[in-house]
Amino acid sequence: MTGQTLYDKLWQAHAVREQDDGNALLYIDRHLVHEVTSPQAFEGLRLADRKPWRADSVLAVPDHNVPTENRNAGIADPVSRVQVETLESNVASYGLRFFPMQDLRQGIVHVIGPEQGATLPGMTVVCGDSHTSTHGALGALAFGIGTSEVEHVLATQCLWQGKSRSMLVRVEGDLRPGVTAKDVVLAIIGRIGTAGGNGYAIEFGGSAIRSLSIEGRMTVCNMAIEAGARAGMVAVDEKTIEYVRGRPQSPSGEMFERAAAAWRDLVSDPDARFDRVVEVDAAEIEPQVSWGTSPEMVVGITGQVPDPEQEADPVRADGMRNALTYMGLTAGMAIRDIRPDKVFIGSCTNSRIEDLRAAAAVVRGRRKAENIQLAMVVPGSGLVKQQAEAEGLDRVFLDAGFEWREPGCSMCLAMNADRLEPGERCASTSNRNFEGRQGQGGRTHLVSPALAAAAAVAGHFIDPAELEG
Amino acid sequence: MQAFTVHEGIAAPLDRANVDTDAIIPKQYLKSVKRTGFGPNAFDDWRYLDAGEPDADNSRRRKNPDFVLNQSPFDRATILLARKNFGCGSSREHAVWALDDFGFRAVIAPSFADIFFNNSFKNGLLPVVLKEDEVDELFRRVGQEPGLRIEVDLQAKEVRVPGGPVFHFDLDEYRRHRLLEGLDDIALTLQHAEEIRAYEARRREEAPWLMEGR
């Protein structure tokens, strides 16, 4: 018998029932809930006169609609306000754990789950949000679901799932200085494409992935969905176990040691077989900048905007032409010559303490460039914000002319007041550069926190390593 | 949920790859707490020339005459013809609700993003995967003959073009059965309630830290 992959192990441990057709009823350990994708699910539950199967499996938080400044004034937009109030009334009526907007523990759902120890190795984690893949960094099976499935999990604690194929993305070697987890995952997406992971669960492995912190692994797993895979994951190692230890909802004492012993088995067996293996040389990855309207449209900082006329596939070439028109760029232009109007440091991809430290290290002692109208830093949670302030990072940003905001999803998808105006160009540490994502007509370039910070002080895209010394 | 057996209708060609769910229904409409009413804002950024807001009167907005769904007869289309990786990006089921509310019953593409594909079945919208050259052929036929009515048959797992080719598609039996019957997923799953409870009891022994409800 061949060995099992990490995905096989997680799948097997959660299969309540397996059917001959390959579908299984999977048990869900943790259900994260936010205000945007849950109201219709709670309504459905109520209409059918059902109750949550296991209320204690739910952690709910408002993050998409919350304002990032002047929070004491509440939510100005009445439609947004109703959505957050609807969540508040739903969690109250079913007795679900909830961090309201004013709670220090409030933040982006994918930041607070691991931060609270609410997501643990070996869990199945779902949320009505595609970036749920983030939690796979802890050795969990975590994936985004739609609202009908949110209702299904609330009512049954389970989901019917077909098993995905397995892919190993192995990144071996040493990353160059200044190359971060974000650059790694953007380079992977550039390589396999946004549909490359469709139908797969991706395990990220290799020495370069193991060398990343847990936060860095979260950044990588977060964007598995941008490679088309619902789930991304990294095997458990001692870093994982130390990360989880002592968190508010983690097990403690003897129970922690018992859990940790089980977690150490959450690795793919040496003889496990994957349906597809992608090898990436870490040393070849340079800081990445997306130039188009899909995360696969990405190049290194020393590169140029590509030419659609050189593309053989007509559908792809068309997509490239559309993207260049939308982005206001011309083929052959050096990435370094692109000048953003705004800089956004935040989102479930890059708003953890390590991200803010990396950005602050570039910004320290410098000023935002003249052409940058707004540079904003939005911490991923109230606790990240508190930690950053304890380290003086808020002063570093404020002294450089940046804005220091309250936690939430903010300008990653612009459901609150933070958004781009038509034609504005943004260096963004978020995850999607789709048309209109950050505001109708807005132009997004996906980058790492260090590169976003470097663009803010230089006024154009530049390798952060060049600013050192 | 509405069942799907056979549907015949006009197919609209949306000739772009990687159509994401932000494009299908932009973020400002996600603030709704309802499941209905998203149709007028399906593909909002492409469909209208002015910016849209949730409370706007869409009938007074300027439509983009170049967008396929604003052109007759495609404004009456019930089948959407699309390119690879349709529905990528966000998990928002609002994208499916918007297509359904517009009047679409099926989407035909060479591939779909996983979450969108899954969400479609929960709402009686049938995503049909055909081979790339078959989709090319459908684009060609619809291009030559706008208003061509295509038949999508879930029973026979076929896409039929009048006087033209018949394309077969595959679909797992579980999904097909539920869609043919329009079954309520939750009620079916709750038939296994005893098994779920037995699993929980076992897990409480094996991995109590997962079941403690801290």
PDB file of N, CA and C in Angstrom, chain A residues 8-56:
ATOM      1  N   ASP A   8      -5.059  13.223   2.019  1.00  0.00           N
ATOM      2  CA  ASP A   8      -5.711  11.922   2.253  1.00  0.00           C
ATOM      3  C   ASP A   8      -6.028  11.737   3.737  1.00  0.00           C
ATOM      4  N   LYS A   9      -5.045  12.083   4.573  1.00  0.00           N
ATOM      5  CA  LYS A   9      -5.218  11.867   6.017  1.00  0.00           C
ATOM      6  C   LYS A   9      -6.334  12.746   6.568  1.00  0.00           C
ATOM      7  N   LEU A  10      -6.339  13.997   6.153  1.00  0.00           N
ATOM      8  CA  LEU A  10      -7.366  14.917   6.650  1.00  0.00           C
ATOM      9  C   LEU A  10      -8.744  14.483   6.167  1.00  0.00           C
ATOM     10  N   TRP A  11      -8.784  14.044   4.916  1.00  0.00           N
ATOM     11  CA  TRP A  11     -10.044  13.586   4.322  1.00  0.00           C
ATOM     12  C   TRP A  11     -10.584  12.377   5.089  1.00  0.00           C
ATOM     13  N   GLN A  12      -9.711  11.407   5.257  1.00  0.00           N
ATOM     14  CA  GLN A  12     -10.122  10.158   5.888  1.00  0.00           C
ATOM     15  C   GLN A  12     -10.610  10.375   7.321  1.00  0.00           C
ATOM     16  N   ALA A  13      -9.925  11.264   8.034  1.00  0.00           N
ATOM     17  CA  ALA A  13     -10.290  11.500   9.434  1.00  0.00           C
ATOM     18  C   ALA A  13     -11.648  12.187   9.566  1.00  0.00           C
ATOM     19  N   HIS A  14     -12.136  12.781   8.487  1.00  0.00           N
ATOM     20  CA  HIS A  14     -13.381  13.549   8.573  1.00  0.00           C
ATOM     21  C   HIS A  14     -14.540  12.956   7.782  1.00  0.00           C
ATOM     22  N   ALA A  15     -14.296  11.813   7.139  1.00  0.00           N
ATOM     23  CA  ALA A  15     -15.363  11.209   6.337  1.00  0.00           C
ATOM     24  C   ALA A  15     -16.342  10.486   7.253  1.00  0.00           C
ATOM     25  N   VAL A  16     -17.509  11.069   7.414  1.00  0.00           N
ATOM     26  CA  VAL A  16     -18.563  10.435   8.215  1.00  0.00           C
ATOM     27  C   VAL A  16     -19.116   9.252   7.442  1.00  0.00           C
ATOM     28  N   ARG A  17     -19.184   9.422   6.139  1.00  0.00           N
ATOM     29  CA  ARG A  17     -19.787   8.410   5.281  1.00  0.00           C
ATOM     30  C   ARG A  17     -19.173   8.545   3.897  1.00  0.00           C
ATOM     31  N   GLU A  18     -18.761   7.448   3.324  1.00  0.00           N
ATOM     32  CA  GLU A  18     -18.231   7.498   1.962  1.00  0.00           C
ATOM     33  C   GLU A  18     -19.140   6.704   1.047  1.00  0.00           C
ATOM     34  N   GLN A  19     -19.424   7.276  -0.111  1.00  0.00           N
ATOM     35  CA  GLN A  19     -20.332   6.603  -1.042  1.00  0.00           C
ATOM     36  C   GLN A  19     -19.545   5.979  -2.188  1.00  0.00           C
ATOM     37  N   ASP A  20     -20.184   5.066  -2.865  1.00  0.00           N
ATOM     38  CA  ASP A  20     -19.516   4.369  -3.962  1.00  0.00           C
ATOM     39  C   ASP A  20     -19.106   5.320  -5.077  1.00  0.00           C
ATOM     40  N   ASP A  21     -19.873   6.403  -5.242  1.00  0.00           N
ATOM     41  CA  ASP A  21     -19.562   7.331  -6.334  1.00  0.00           C
ATOM     42  C   ASP A  21     -18.380   8.248  -6.010  1.00  0.00           C
ATOM     43  N   GLY A  22     -17.733   8.021  -4.861  1.00  0.00           N
ATOM     44  CA  GLY A  22     -16.545   8.819  -4.539  1.00  0.00           C
ATOM     45  C   GLY A  22     -16.853  10.037  -3.683  1.00  0.00           C
ATOM     46  N   ASN A  23     -18.128  10.357  -3.517  1.00  0.00           N
ATOM     47  CA  ASN A  23     -18.476  11.492  -2.663  1.00  0.00           C
ATOM     48  C   ASN A  23     -18.496  11.052  -1.203  1.00  0.00           C
ATOM     49  N   ALA A  24     -18.151  11.993  -0.346  1.00  0.00           N
ATOM     50  CA  ALA A  24     -18.165  11.688   1.082  1.00  0.00           C
ATOM     51  C   ALA A  24     -18.893  12.787   1.832  1.00  0.00           C
ATOM     52  N   LEU A  25     -19.475  12.392   2.941  1.00  0.00           N
ATOM     53  CA  LEU A  25     -20.053  13.356   3.864  1.00  0.00           C
ATOM     54  C   LEU A  25     -18.937  13.710   4.845  1.00  0.00           C
ATOM     55  N   LEU A  26     -18.421  14.939   4.731  1.00  0.00           N
ATOM     56  CA  LEU A  26     -17.277  15.355   5.541  1.00  0.00           C
ATOM     57  C   LEU A  26     -17.749  16.131   6.759  1.00  0.00           C
ATOM     58  N   TYR A  27     -17.184  15.794   7.905  1.00  0.00           N
ATOM     59  CA  TYR A  27     -17.511  16.506   9.141  1.00  0.00           C
ATOM     60  C   TYR A  27     -16.697  17.795   9.209  1.00  0.00           C
ATOM     61  N   ILE A  28     -17.329  18.878   9.615  1.00  0.00           N
ATOM     62  CA  ILE A  28     -16.658  20.181   9.687  1.00  0.00           C
ATOM     63  C   ILE A  28     -16.437  20.560  11.149  1.00  0.00           C
ATOM     64  N   ASP A  29     -15.156  20.781  11.492  1.00  0.00           N
ATOM     65  CA  ASP A  29     -14.814  21.101  12.876  1.00  0.00           C
ATOM     66  C   ASP A  29     -15.011  22.576  13.203  1.00  0.00           C
ATOM     67  N   ARG A  30     -14.653  23.435  12.271  1.00  0.00           N
ATOM     68  CA  ARG A  30     -14.730  24.871  12.556  1.00  0.00           C
ATOM     69  C   ARG A  30     -15.445  25.584  11.430  1.00  0.00           C
ATOM     70  N   HIS A  31     -16.425  26.363  11.798  1.00  0.00           N
ATOM     71  CA  HIS A  31     -17.202  27.125  10.814  1.00  0.00           C
ATOM     72  C   HIS A  31     -17.025  28.614  11.112  1.00  0.00           C
ATOM     73  N   LEU A  32     -16.296  29.297  10.259  1.00  0.00           N
ATOM     74  CA  LEU A  32     -16.101  30.737  10.402  1.00  0.00           C
ATOM     75  C   LEU A  32     -17.195  31.444   9.604  1.00  0.00           C
ATOM     76  N   VAL A  33     -17.698  32.522  10.170  1.00  0.00           N
ATOM     77  CA  VAL A  33     -18.857  33.186   9.565  1.00  0.00           C
ATOM     78  C   VAL A  33     -18.608  34.692   9.512  1.00  0.00           C
ATOM     79  N   HIS A  34     -18.868  35.320   8.373  1.00  0.00           N
ATOM     80  CA  HIS A  34     -18.860  36.789   8.331  1.00  0.00           C
ATOM     81  C   HIS A  34     -20.185  37.296   7.779  1.00  0.00           C
ATOM     82  N   GLU A  35     -20.316  38.616   7.728  1.00  0.00           N
ATOM     83  CA  GLU A  35     -21.636  39.205   7.495  1.00  0.00           C
ATOM     84  C   GLU A  35     -22.124  39.115   6.052  1.00  0.00           C
ATOM     85  N   VAL A  36     -21.210  38.910   5.082  1.00  0.00           N
ATOM     86  CA  VAL A  36     -21.622  39.035   3.680  1.00  0.00           C
ATOM     87  C   VAL A  36     -22.293  37.772   3.146  1.00  0.00           C
ATOM     88  N   THR A  37     -21.772  36.614   3.503  1.00  0.00           N
ATOM     89  CA  THR A  37     -22.259  35.378   2.886  1.00  0.00           C
ATOM     90  C   THR A  37     -23.154  34.564   3.818  1.00  0.00           C
ATOM     91  N   SER A  38     -23.504  35.129   4.966  1.00  0.00           N
ATOM     92  CA  SER A  38     -24.295  34.346   5.927  1.00  0.00           C
ATOM     93  C   SER A  38     -25.773  34.719   6.063  1.00  0.00           C
ATOM     94  N   PRO A  39     -26.214  35.955   5.726  1.00  0.00           N
ATOM     95  CA  PRO A  39     -27.607  36.295   6.058  1.00  0.00           C
ATOM     96  C   PRO A  39     -28.618  35.351   5.416  1.00  0.00           C
ATOM     97  N   GLN A  40     -28.400  35.007   4.154  1.00  0.00           N
ATOM     98  CA  GLN A  40     -29.359  34.143   3.449  1.00  0.00           C
ATOM     99  C   GLN A  40     -29.322  32.725   4.015  1.00  0.00           C
ATOM    100  N   ALA A  41     -28.168  32.322   4.560  1.00  0.00           N
ATOM    101  CA  ALA A  41     -28.059  30.985   5.158  1.00  0.00           C
ATOM    102  C   ALA A  41     -28.855  30.921   6.459  1.00  0.00           C
ATOM    103  N   PHE A  42     -28.715  31.942   7.280  1.00  0.00           N
ATOM    104  CA  PHE A  42     -29.489  31.972   8.526  1.00  0.00           C
ATOM    105  C   PHE A  42     -30.984  32.058   8.223  1.00  0.00           C
ATOM    106  N   GLU A  43     -31.318  32.819   7.191  1.00  0.00           N
ATOM    107  CA  GLU A  43     -32.724  32.949   6.816  1.00  0.00           C
ATOM    108  C   GLU A  43     -33.289  31.582   6.406  1.00  0.00           C
ATOM    109  N   GLY A  44     -32.492  30.843   5.625  1.00  0.00           N
ATOM    110  CA  GLY A  44     -32.918  29.512   5.186  1.00  0.00           C
ATOM    111  C   GLY A  44     -33.118  28.573   6.364  1.00  0.00           C
ATOM    112  N   LEU A  45     -32.202  28.681   7.312  1.00  0.00           N
ATOM    113  CA  LEU A  45     -32.275  27.850   8.513  1.00  0.00           C
ATOM    114  C   LEU A  45     -33.584  28.132   9.256  1.00  0.00           C
ATOM    115  N   ARG A  46     -33.872  29.420   9.372  1.00  0.00           N
ATOM    116  CA  ARG A  46     -35.066  29.842  10.106  1.00  0.00           C
ATOM    117  C   ARG A  46     -36.337  29.386   9.388  1.00  0.00           C
ATOM    118  N   LEU A  47     -36.348  29.585   8.060  1.00  0.00           N
ATOM    119  CA  LEU A  47     -37.542  29.224   7.287  1.00  0.00           C
ATOM    120  C   LEU A  47     -37.845  27.734   7.408  1.00  0.00           C
ATOM    121  N   ALA A  48     -36.795  26.922   7.523  1.00  0.00           N
ATOM    122  CA  ALA A  48     -36.997  25.475   7.616  1.00  0.00           C
ATOM    123  C   ALA A  48     -37.148  25.025   9.070  1.00  0.00           C
ATOM    124  N   ASP A  49     -37.145  25.999   9.971  1.00  0.00           N
ATOM    125  CA  ASP A  49     -37.280  25.701  11.396  1.00  0.00           C
ATOM    126  C   ASP A  49     -36.168  24.766  11.887  1.00  0.00           C
ATOM    127  N   ARG A  50     -34.936  25.063  11.441  1.00  0.00           N
ATOM    128  CA  ARG A  50     -33.785  24.272  11.891  1.00  0.00           C
ATOM    129  C   ARG A  50     -32.918  25.119  12.805  1.00  0.00           C
ATOM    130  N   LYS A  51     -32.014  24.435  13.511  1.00  0.00           N
ATOM    131  CA  LYS A  51     -31.090  25.123  14.418  1.00  0.00           C
ATOM    132  C   LYS A  51     -29.663  24.701  14.074  1.00  0.00           C
ATOM    133  N   PRO A  52     -28.667  25.493  14.491  1.00  0.00           N
ATOM    134  CA  PRO A  52     -27.295  25.046  14.250  1.00  0.00           C
ATOM    135  C   PRO A  52     -27.042  23.708  14.939  1.00  0.00           C
ATOM    136  N   TRP A  53     -26.395  22.802  14.221  1.00  0.00           N
ATOM    137  CA  TRP A  53     -26.110  21.472  14.753  1.00  0.00           C
ATOM    138  C   TRP A  53     -25.161  21.558  15.935  1.00  0.00           C
ATOM    139  N   ARG A  54     -24.099  22.362  15.779  1.00  0.00           N
ATOM    140  CA  ARG A  54     -23.119  22.502  16.867  1.00  0.00           C
ATOM    141  C   ARG A  54     -22.726  23.970  16.958  1.00  0.00           C
ATOM    142  N   ALA A  55     -23.461  24.706  17.769  1.00  0.00           N
ATOM    143  CA  ALA A  55     -23.250  26.155  17.861  1.00  0.00           C
ATOM    144  C   ALA A  55     -21.809  26.475  18.253  1.00  0.00           C
ATOM    145  N   ASP A  56     -21.177  25.613  19.044  1.00  0.00           N
ATOM    146  CA  ASP A  56     -19.823  25.922  19.526  1.00  0.00           C
ATOM    147  C   ASP A  56     -18.746  25.754  18.448  1.00  0.00           C
TER     148      ASP A  56
END
